[in-house]
Amino acid sequence: MNNESHDPLKRSWWRTSLRVWSYILSAHIGPFILAFVVIMFVFLLQFLMRFIDKIVGKGLDLWTIIRLISLNLAWMVVLAMPMAALVASLMAFGSLAASNEMTAMKASGVSFMRMLFPAILFGLFLAYADLVFNNDILPDANHAAKDLMSDIQRKKPTFIVRAGQFSDDDALPGYSILAKKTSENSSDLEGVTIFDHSVGNETRVLTAKKGNLTFTRDFKKLILTLYNGEIHQFFNAQPTDYRRGAFETYIVRIPASGFDFMRQGESERGDRELSSHDLMNYVIKRDSAANKEEVTFAGLLKRFSDEITSTKANSIPDTSVADSNRKTRVIGNFRQNLFQIPSEASQIVGTQLDAGSYLVEVHKKYALPVACFVFILLGAPLGALAKRGGIGMGVGLSIGFFILYWACLIGGEKLADRGIIAPWTGMWAANIVLGILGGFLTLRVLRERPGISLGWITRIFKRKKKNEALAV
């Protein structure tokens, strides 16, 4: 009898729970898609504002531009998913609270934790999808985007030079090129000015009415042919010494760093073009190299200390030729070690920082997907507590949390890359802080505390006006 009486109750409990869960999930999907599309549009607009002058008006065909933009959408997806998760959770539970549907569910025996269960599943699904995308798709997309940009630059060298702007020093170290006008269909330049700082003790300024850019066959040098111009030469040691010359044709050979190995699919991969497995392999190799450098450094310090001890022990003057040669040799070794020790120490620090920067990327690949789950836990109680303040207040709070999260993420990444804090601290601090805050807000909802509102501010102003009226 007891089992028979409990079975209908269990079936009723499961039917009620499934209906509630499906309803809450459906309330998440719409806002998530809408928020995801809007955030992707904002990221895309920001990308176009930054790079529109680099891809439009350069003679590129429409298909190449579409491919370049599409490949850069990958990193936008990784960043947009956590943001959209927070907006979806906030709007779903906020609408339930504002329409009193949450109150009706609680009256029918559905607790807030049962309402939160489908949101948790949704957050876990988003975290897993973002992790797979971040680890498997994003590295290849970043690598393909870099190779495509490199291929464009190789086929069209004037892509490096933008009209009215100096060229990037990273692409052409020691040279700055300014052209008043570039051609879309050729490698011709007009109104060319070149600042040559490649030689340490002098500076050359070359001006020409026209010029042409081409690569050598091995893509190791950039050949700039100038027509009808002048050369101005300045010497740093003697500022008053100045030379000037004119030419009809002048060829400048500029080392083009990195272009020699830029072949589609074959270029070296950076830290944002590797999976977490490849990143960890690189970190292990760099840690091993750092350990070997530390052993070498310890041996260098020991030899240095032994030489100092030997010099002190044999500090009694001796006029023999052999002793004089020995002291000369000891002093030479002392000076060599004195200069070598800082160099070895700097090399160890550089190797450790290099390994640390790659380890930061490993933690980042997992911290961003986990942020999807953390934002779901944060948005659900925030939406429920925003009943009195309205959805507008909840969305305003979510923007504040966005700013807080990205500020912590970017700041933590910079500090971790410089070795100031540990890589895991820089990448996980924001998730930990917001996760604790989400847990606190969830407990607040479970204890039926009053929602977030601005009523206390209104009461303060009313009381102030009442006191002013009484004073008058």
PDB file of N, CA and C in Angstrom, residues 47-60 158-159 161-165 182:
ATOM      1  N   PHE A  47      36.479  44.917 -34.493  1.00  0.00           N
ATOM      2  CA  PHE A  47      37.553  44.389 -35.344  1.00  0.00           C
ATOM      3  C   PHE A  47      37.631  45.163 -36.660  1.00  0.00           C
ATOM      4  N   LEU A  48      36.482  45.431 -37.266  1.00  0.00           N
ATOM      5  CA  LEU A  48      36.485  46.157 -38.533  1.00  0.00           C
ATOM      6  C   LEU A  48      36.971  47.592 -38.355  1.00  0.00           C
ATOM      7  N   MET A  49      36.630  48.219 -37.241  1.00  0.00           N
ATOM      8  CA  MET A  49      37.087  49.585 -36.985  1.00  0.00           C
ATOM      9  C   MET A  49      38.610  49.637 -36.841  1.00  0.00           C
ATOM     10  N   ARG A  50      39.195  48.582 -36.300  1.00  0.00           N
ATOM     11  CA  ARG A  50      40.647  48.547 -36.099  1.00  0.00           C
ATOM     12  C   ARG A  50      41.405  48.183 -37.364  1.00  0.00           C
ATOM     13  N   PHE A  51      40.811  47.314 -38.190  1.00  0.00           N
ATOM     14  CA  PHE A  51      41.565  46.762 -39.318  1.00  0.00           C
ATOM     15  C   PHE A  51      40.959  47.079 -40.675  1.00  0.00           C
ATOM     16  N   ILE A  52      39.931  47.935 -40.720  1.00  0.00           N
ATOM     17  CA  ILE A  52      39.303  48.204 -42.010  1.00  0.00           C
ATOM     18  C   ILE A  52      40.269  48.869 -42.979  1.00  0.00           C
ATOM     19  N   ASP A  53      41.148  49.739 -42.455  1.00  0.00           N
ATOM     20  CA  ASP A  53      42.099  50.418 -43.345  1.00  0.00           C
ATOM     21  C   ASP A  53      43.197  49.488 -43.832  1.00  0.00           C
ATOM     22  N   LYS A  54      43.352  48.316 -43.168  1.00  0.00           N
ATOM     23  CA  LYS A  54      44.387  47.371 -43.578  1.00  0.00           C
ATOM     24  C   LYS A  54      43.903  46.377 -44.638  1.00  0.00           C
ATOM     25  N   ILE A  55      42.589  46.205 -44.756  1.00  0.00           N
ATOM     26  CA  ILE A  55      42.079  45.184 -45.676  1.00  0.00           C
ATOM     27  C   ILE A  55      41.254  45.761 -46.818  1.00  0.00           C
ATOM     28  N   VAL A  56      40.740  46.982 -46.635  1.00  0.00           N
ATOM     29  CA  VAL A  56      39.943  47.611 -47.687  1.00  0.00           C
ATOM     30  C   VAL A  56      40.815  48.630 -48.411  1.00  0.00           C
ATOM     31  N   GLY A  57      40.668  48.685 -49.719  1.00  0.00           N
ATOM     32  CA  GLY A  57      41.463  49.617 -50.513  1.00  0.00           C
ATOM     33  C   GLY A  57      42.865  49.131 -50.783  1.00  0.00           C
ATOM     34  N   LYS A  58      43.111  47.817 -50.595  1.00  0.00           N
ATOM     35  CA  LYS A  58      44.439  47.243 -50.837  1.00  0.00           C
ATOM     36  C   LYS A  58      44.457  46.332 -52.061  1.00  0.00           C
ATOM     37  N   GLY A  59      43.360  46.329 -52.822  1.00  0.00           N
ATOM     38  CA  GLY A  59      43.312  45.490 -54.010  1.00  0.00           C
ATOM     39  C   GLY A  59      42.993  44.032 -53.727  1.00  0.00           C
ATOM     40  N   LEU A  60      42.488  43.718 -52.534  1.00  0.00           N
ATOM     41  CA  LEU A  60      42.160  42.337 -52.193  1.00  0.00           C
ATOM     42  C   LEU A  60      40.788  41.986 -52.751  1.00  0.00           C
ATOM     43  N   THR A 158      53.120  45.920 -50.749  1.00  0.00           N
ATOM     44  CA  THR A 158      52.637  47.228 -50.308  1.00  0.00           C
ATOM     45  C   THR A 158      51.608  47.101 -49.198  1.00  0.00           C
ATOM     46  N   PHE A 159      51.177  45.892 -48.904  1.00  0.00           N
ATOM     47  CA  PHE A 159      50.253  45.682 -47.784  1.00  0.00           C
ATOM     48  C   PHE A 159      50.903  46.076 -46.463  1.00  0.00           C
ATOM     49  N   VAL A 161      52.795  48.658 -46.090  1.00  0.00           N
ATOM     50  CA  VAL A 161      52.812  50.116 -46.016  1.00  0.00           C
ATOM     51  C   VAL A 161      51.396  50.644 -46.219  1.00  0.00           C
ATOM     52  N   ARG A 162      50.947  51.480 -45.291  1.00  0.00           N
ATOM     53  CA  ARG A 162      49.649  52.130 -45.411  1.00  0.00           C
ATOM     54  C   ARG A 162      49.845  53.591 -45.773  1.00  0.00           C
ATOM     55  N   ALA A 163      49.038  54.078 -46.672  1.00  0.00           N
ATOM     56  CA  ALA A 163      49.171  55.456 -47.141  1.00  0.00           C
ATOM     57  C   ALA A 163      48.998  56.432 -45.982  1.00  0.00           C
ATOM     58  N   GLY A 164      49.985  57.323 -45.836  1.00  0.00           N
ATOM     59  CA  GLY A 164      49.907  58.349 -44.805  1.00  0.00           C
ATOM     60  C   GLY A 164      50.324  57.901 -43.428  1.00  0.00           C
ATOM     61  N   GLN A 165      50.813  56.638 -43.278  1.00  0.00           N
ATOM     62  CA  GLN A 165      51.221  56.127 -41.980  1.00  0.00           C
ATOM     63  C   GLN A 165      52.574  55.430 -42.113  1.00  0.00           C
ATOM     64  N   THR A 182      49.520  54.634 -52.166  1.00  0.00           N
ATOM     65  CA  THR A 182      49.838  53.262 -52.571  1.00  0.00           C
ATOM     66  C   THR A 182      48.878  52.828 -53.670  1.00  0.00           C
TER      67      THR A 182
END
